[in-house]
PDB file of C-alpha atoms in Angstrom:
ATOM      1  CA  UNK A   1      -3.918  12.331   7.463  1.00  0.00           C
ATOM      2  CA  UNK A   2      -0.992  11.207   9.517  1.00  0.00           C
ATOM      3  CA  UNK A   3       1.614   8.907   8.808  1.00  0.00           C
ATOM      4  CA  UNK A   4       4.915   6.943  10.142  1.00  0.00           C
ATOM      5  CA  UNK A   5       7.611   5.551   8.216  1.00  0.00           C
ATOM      6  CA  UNK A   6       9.485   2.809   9.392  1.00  0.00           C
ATOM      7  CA  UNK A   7      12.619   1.632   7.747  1.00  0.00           C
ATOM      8  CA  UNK A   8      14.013  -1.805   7.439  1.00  0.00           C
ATOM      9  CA  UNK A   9      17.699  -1.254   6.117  1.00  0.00           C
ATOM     10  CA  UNK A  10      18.325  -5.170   6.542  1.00  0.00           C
ATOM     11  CA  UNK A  11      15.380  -6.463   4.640  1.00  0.00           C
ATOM     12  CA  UNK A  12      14.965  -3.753   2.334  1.00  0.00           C
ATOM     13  CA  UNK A  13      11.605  -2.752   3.892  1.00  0.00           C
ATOM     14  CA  UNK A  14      10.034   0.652   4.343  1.00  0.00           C
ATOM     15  CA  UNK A  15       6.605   0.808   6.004  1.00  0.00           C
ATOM     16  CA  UNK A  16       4.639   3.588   6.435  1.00  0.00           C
ATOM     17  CA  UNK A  17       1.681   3.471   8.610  1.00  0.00           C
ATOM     18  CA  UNK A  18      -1.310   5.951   8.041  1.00  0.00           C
ATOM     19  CA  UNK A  19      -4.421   7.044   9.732  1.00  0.00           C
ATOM     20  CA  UNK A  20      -7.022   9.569   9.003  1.00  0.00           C
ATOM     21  CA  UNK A  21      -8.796  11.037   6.237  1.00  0.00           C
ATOM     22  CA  UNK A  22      -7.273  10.352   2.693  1.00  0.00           C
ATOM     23  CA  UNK A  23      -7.674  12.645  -0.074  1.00  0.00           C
ATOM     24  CA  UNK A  24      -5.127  13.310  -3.339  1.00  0.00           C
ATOM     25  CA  UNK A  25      -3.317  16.528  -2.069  1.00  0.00           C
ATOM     26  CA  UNK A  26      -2.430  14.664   1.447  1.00  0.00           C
ATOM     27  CA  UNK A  27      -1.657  11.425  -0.337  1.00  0.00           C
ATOM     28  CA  UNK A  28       0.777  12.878  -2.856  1.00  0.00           C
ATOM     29  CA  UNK A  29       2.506  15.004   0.324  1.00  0.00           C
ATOM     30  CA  UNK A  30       2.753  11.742   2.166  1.00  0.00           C
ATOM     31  CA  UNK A  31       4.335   9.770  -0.368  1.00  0.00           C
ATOM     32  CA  UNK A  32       6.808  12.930  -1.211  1.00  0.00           C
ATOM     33  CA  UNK A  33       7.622  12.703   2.224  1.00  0.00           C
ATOM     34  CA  UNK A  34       8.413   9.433   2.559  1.00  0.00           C
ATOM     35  CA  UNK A  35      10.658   9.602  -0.494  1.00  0.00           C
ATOM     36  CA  UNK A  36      12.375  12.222   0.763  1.00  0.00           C
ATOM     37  CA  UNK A  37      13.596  10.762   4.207  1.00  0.00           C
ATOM     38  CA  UNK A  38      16.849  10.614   4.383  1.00  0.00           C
ATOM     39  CA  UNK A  39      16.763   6.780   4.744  1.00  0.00           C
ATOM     40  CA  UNK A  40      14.690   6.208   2.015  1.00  0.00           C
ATOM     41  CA  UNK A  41      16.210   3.904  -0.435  1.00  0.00           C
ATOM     42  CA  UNK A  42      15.004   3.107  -4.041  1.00  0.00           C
ATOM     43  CA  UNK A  43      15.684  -0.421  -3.632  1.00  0.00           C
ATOM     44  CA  UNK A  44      13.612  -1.089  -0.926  1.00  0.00           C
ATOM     45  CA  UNK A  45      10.195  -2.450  -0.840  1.00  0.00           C
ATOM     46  CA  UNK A  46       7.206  -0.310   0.782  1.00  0.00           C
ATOM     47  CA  UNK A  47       3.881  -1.253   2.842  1.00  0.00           C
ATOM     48  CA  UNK A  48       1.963   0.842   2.497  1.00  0.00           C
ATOM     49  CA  UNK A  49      -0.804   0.095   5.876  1.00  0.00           C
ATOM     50  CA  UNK A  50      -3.724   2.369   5.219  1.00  0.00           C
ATOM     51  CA  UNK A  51      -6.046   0.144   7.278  1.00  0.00           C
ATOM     52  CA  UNK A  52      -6.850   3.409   9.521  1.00  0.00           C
ATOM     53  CA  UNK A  53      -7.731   5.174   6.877  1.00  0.00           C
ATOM     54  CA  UNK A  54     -10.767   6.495   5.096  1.00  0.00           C
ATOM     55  CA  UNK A  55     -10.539   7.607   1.785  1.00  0.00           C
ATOM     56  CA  UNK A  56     -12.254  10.266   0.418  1.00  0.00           C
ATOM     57  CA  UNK A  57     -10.813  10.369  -3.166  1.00  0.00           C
ATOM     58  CA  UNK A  58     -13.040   9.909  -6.456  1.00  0.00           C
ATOM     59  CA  UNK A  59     -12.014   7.699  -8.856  1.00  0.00           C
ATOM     60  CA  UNK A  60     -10.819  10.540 -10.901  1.00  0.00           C
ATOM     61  CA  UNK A  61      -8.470  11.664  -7.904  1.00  0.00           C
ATOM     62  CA  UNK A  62      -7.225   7.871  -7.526  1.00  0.00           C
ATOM     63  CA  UNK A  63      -6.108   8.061 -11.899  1.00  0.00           C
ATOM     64  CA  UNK A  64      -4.483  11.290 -10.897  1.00  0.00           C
ATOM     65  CA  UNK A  65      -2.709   9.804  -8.380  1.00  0.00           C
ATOM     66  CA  UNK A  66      -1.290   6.813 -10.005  1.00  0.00           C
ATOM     67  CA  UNK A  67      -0.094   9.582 -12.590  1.00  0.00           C
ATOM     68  CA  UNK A  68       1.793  10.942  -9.634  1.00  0.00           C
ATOM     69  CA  UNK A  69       3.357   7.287  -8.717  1.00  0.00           C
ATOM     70  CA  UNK A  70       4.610   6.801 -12.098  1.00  0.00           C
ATOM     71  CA  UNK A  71       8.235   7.206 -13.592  1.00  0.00           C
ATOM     72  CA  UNK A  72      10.302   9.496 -14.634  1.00  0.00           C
ATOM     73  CA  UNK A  73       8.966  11.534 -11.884  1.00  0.00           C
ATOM     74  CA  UNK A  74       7.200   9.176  -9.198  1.00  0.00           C
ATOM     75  CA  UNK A  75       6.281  10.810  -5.852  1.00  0.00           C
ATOM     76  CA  UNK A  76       7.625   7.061  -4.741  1.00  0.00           C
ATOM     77  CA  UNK A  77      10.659   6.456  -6.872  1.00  0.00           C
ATOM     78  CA  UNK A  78      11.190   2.924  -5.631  1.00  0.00           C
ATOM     79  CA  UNK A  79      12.270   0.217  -8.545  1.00  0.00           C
ATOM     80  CA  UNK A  80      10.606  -2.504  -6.102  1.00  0.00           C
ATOM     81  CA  UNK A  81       7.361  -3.765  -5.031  1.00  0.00           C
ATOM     82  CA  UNK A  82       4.513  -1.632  -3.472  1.00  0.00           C
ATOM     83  CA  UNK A  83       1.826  -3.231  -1.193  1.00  0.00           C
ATOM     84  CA  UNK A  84      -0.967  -1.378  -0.091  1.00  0.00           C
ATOM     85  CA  UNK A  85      -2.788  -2.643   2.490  1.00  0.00           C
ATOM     86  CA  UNK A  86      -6.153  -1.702   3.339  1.00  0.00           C
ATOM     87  CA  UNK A  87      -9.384  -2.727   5.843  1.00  0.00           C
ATOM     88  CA  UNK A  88     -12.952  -2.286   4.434  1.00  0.00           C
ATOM     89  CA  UNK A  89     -14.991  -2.573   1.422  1.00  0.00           C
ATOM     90  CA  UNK A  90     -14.462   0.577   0.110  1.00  0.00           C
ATOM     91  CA  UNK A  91     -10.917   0.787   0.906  1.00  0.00           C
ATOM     92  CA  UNK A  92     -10.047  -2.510  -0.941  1.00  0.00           C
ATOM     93  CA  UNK A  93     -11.901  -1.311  -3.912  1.00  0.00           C
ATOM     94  CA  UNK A  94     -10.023   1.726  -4.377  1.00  0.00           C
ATOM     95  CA  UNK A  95      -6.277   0.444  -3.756  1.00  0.00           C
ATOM     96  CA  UNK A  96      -7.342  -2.447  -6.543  1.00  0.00           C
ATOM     97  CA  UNK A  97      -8.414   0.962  -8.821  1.00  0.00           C
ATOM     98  CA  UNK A  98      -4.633   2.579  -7.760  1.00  0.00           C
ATOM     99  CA  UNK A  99      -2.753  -0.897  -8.417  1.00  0.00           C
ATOM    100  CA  UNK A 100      -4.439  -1.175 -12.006  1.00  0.00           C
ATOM    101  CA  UNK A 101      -3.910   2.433 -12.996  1.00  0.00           C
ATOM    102  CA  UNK A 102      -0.174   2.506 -11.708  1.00  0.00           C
ATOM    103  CA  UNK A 103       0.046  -0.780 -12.733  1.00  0.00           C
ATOM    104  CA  UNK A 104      -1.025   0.182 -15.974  1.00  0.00           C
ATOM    105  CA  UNK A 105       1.860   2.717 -15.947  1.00  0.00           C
ATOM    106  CA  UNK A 106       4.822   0.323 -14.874  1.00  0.00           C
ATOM    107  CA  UNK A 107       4.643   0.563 -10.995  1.00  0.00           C
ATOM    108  CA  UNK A 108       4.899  -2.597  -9.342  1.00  0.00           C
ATOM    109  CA  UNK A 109       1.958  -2.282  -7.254  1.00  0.00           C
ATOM    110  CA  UNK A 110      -0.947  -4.525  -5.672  1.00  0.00           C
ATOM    111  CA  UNK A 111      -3.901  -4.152  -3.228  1.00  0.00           C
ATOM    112  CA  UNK A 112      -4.419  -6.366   0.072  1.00  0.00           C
ATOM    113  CA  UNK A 113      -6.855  -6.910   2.942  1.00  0.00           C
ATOM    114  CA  UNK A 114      -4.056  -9.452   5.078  1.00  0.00           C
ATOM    115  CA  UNK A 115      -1.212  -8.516   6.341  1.00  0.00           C
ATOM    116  CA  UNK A 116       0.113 -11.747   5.802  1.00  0.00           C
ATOM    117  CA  UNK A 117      -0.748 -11.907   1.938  1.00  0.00           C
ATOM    118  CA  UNK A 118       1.227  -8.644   1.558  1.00  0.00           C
ATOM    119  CA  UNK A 119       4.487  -9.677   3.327  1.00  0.00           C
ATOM    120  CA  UNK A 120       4.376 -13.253   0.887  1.00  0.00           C
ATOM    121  CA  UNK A 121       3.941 -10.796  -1.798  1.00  0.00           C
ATOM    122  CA  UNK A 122       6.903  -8.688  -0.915  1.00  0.00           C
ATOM    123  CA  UNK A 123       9.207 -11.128   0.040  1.00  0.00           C
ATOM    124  CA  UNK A 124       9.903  -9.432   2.645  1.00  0.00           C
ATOM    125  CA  UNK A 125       9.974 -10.557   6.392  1.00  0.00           C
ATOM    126  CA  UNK A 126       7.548  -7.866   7.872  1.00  0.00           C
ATOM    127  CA  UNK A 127       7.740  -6.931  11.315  1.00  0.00           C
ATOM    128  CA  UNK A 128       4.918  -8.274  13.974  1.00  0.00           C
ATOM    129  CA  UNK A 129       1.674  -6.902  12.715  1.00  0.00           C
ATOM    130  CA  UNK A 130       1.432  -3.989  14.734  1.00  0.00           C
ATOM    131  CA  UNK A 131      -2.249  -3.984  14.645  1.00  0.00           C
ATOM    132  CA  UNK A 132      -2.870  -7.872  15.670  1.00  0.00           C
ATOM    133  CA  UNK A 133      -3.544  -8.859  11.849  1.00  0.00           C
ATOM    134  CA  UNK A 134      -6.449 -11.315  11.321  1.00  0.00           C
ATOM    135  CA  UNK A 135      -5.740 -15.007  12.185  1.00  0.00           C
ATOM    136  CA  UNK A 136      -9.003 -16.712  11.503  1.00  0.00           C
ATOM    137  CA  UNK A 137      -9.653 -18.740   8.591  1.00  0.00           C
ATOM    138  CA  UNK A 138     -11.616 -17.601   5.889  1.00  0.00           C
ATOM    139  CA  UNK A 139     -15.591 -18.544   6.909  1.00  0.00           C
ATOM    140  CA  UNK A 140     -16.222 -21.147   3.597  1.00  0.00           C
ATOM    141  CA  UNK A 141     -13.142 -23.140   4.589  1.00  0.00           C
ATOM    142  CA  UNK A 142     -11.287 -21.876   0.946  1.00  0.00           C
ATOM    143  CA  UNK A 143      -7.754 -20.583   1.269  1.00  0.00           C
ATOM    144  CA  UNK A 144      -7.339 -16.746   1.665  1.00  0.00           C
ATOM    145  CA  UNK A 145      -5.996 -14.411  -1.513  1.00  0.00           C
ATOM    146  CA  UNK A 146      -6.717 -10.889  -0.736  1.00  0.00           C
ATOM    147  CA  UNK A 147      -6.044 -10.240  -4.063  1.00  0.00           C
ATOM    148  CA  UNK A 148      -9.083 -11.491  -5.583  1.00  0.00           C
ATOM    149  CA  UNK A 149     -12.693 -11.102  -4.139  1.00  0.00           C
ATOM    150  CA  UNK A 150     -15.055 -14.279  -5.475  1.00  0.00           C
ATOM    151  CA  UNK A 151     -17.982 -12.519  -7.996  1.00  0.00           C
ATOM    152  CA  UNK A 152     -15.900  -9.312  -8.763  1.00  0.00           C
TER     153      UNK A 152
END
């Protein structure tokens, strides 16, 4: 897995960008990373784009890492929001497994498929979607929420 961090020191915004194959050992290094950039800053807010990732994790590995996100000693010590955002089926399914188990365990956390969705969520103004973002409508005419899937 590879990764980018971007910060936004104005908006209180860090964004990291990932691509690659996602398992527990290079998720925890990534995140331990990230936190340990000299311009990270607890106060901020982080997007997490995994949309060029596949994950490879069990659901087991995805409990284990929530563990890992959760205080006293988070591998993302941020007291703010994290959005993960995600593209695919699979994908989507396991960040909504991560946001309920380190949800579960007082991290402010939620899943997305829009990159849109995610910056109203954060409150923050996110930078031009560097990856074009979908613009189309929804197919059935119904407003978008990424957050919930219809028949789930």
């Amino acid at each position: 897995m590879k990764s980018e961090n971007e910060f936004f020191r104005a908006q209180h915004l860090i964004v990291m960008d990932a691509s690659g194959i996602l398992d527990l050992q290079r998720s925890i290094i990534a995140l331990e990373n990230l936190a340990a950039d000299p311009q990270f800053d607890a106060g901020s807010e982080c997007l997490l784009d995994l949309r060029d990732i596949k994950c490879s994790m069990s659901a087991m590995d995805i409990f284990s890492l929530a563990e890992v996100m959760a205080w006293p000693n988070s591998a993302l010590p941020t007291h703010r929001k994290i959005a993960i955002l995600v593209e695919g089926h699979d994908e989507f399914d396991h960040a909504q497994f991560l946001a309920l188990c380190a949800g579960n365990r007082g991290v402010n956390i939620a899943a997305f498929d829009d990159y849109d969705t995610a910056g109203e969520w954060l409150l923050a103004i996110l930078p031009e979607d560097p990856k074009g973002g979908r613009t189309d409508p929804p197919s059935n005419g119904m407003p978008r929420d990424s957050r919930i899937r219809p028949g789930r």
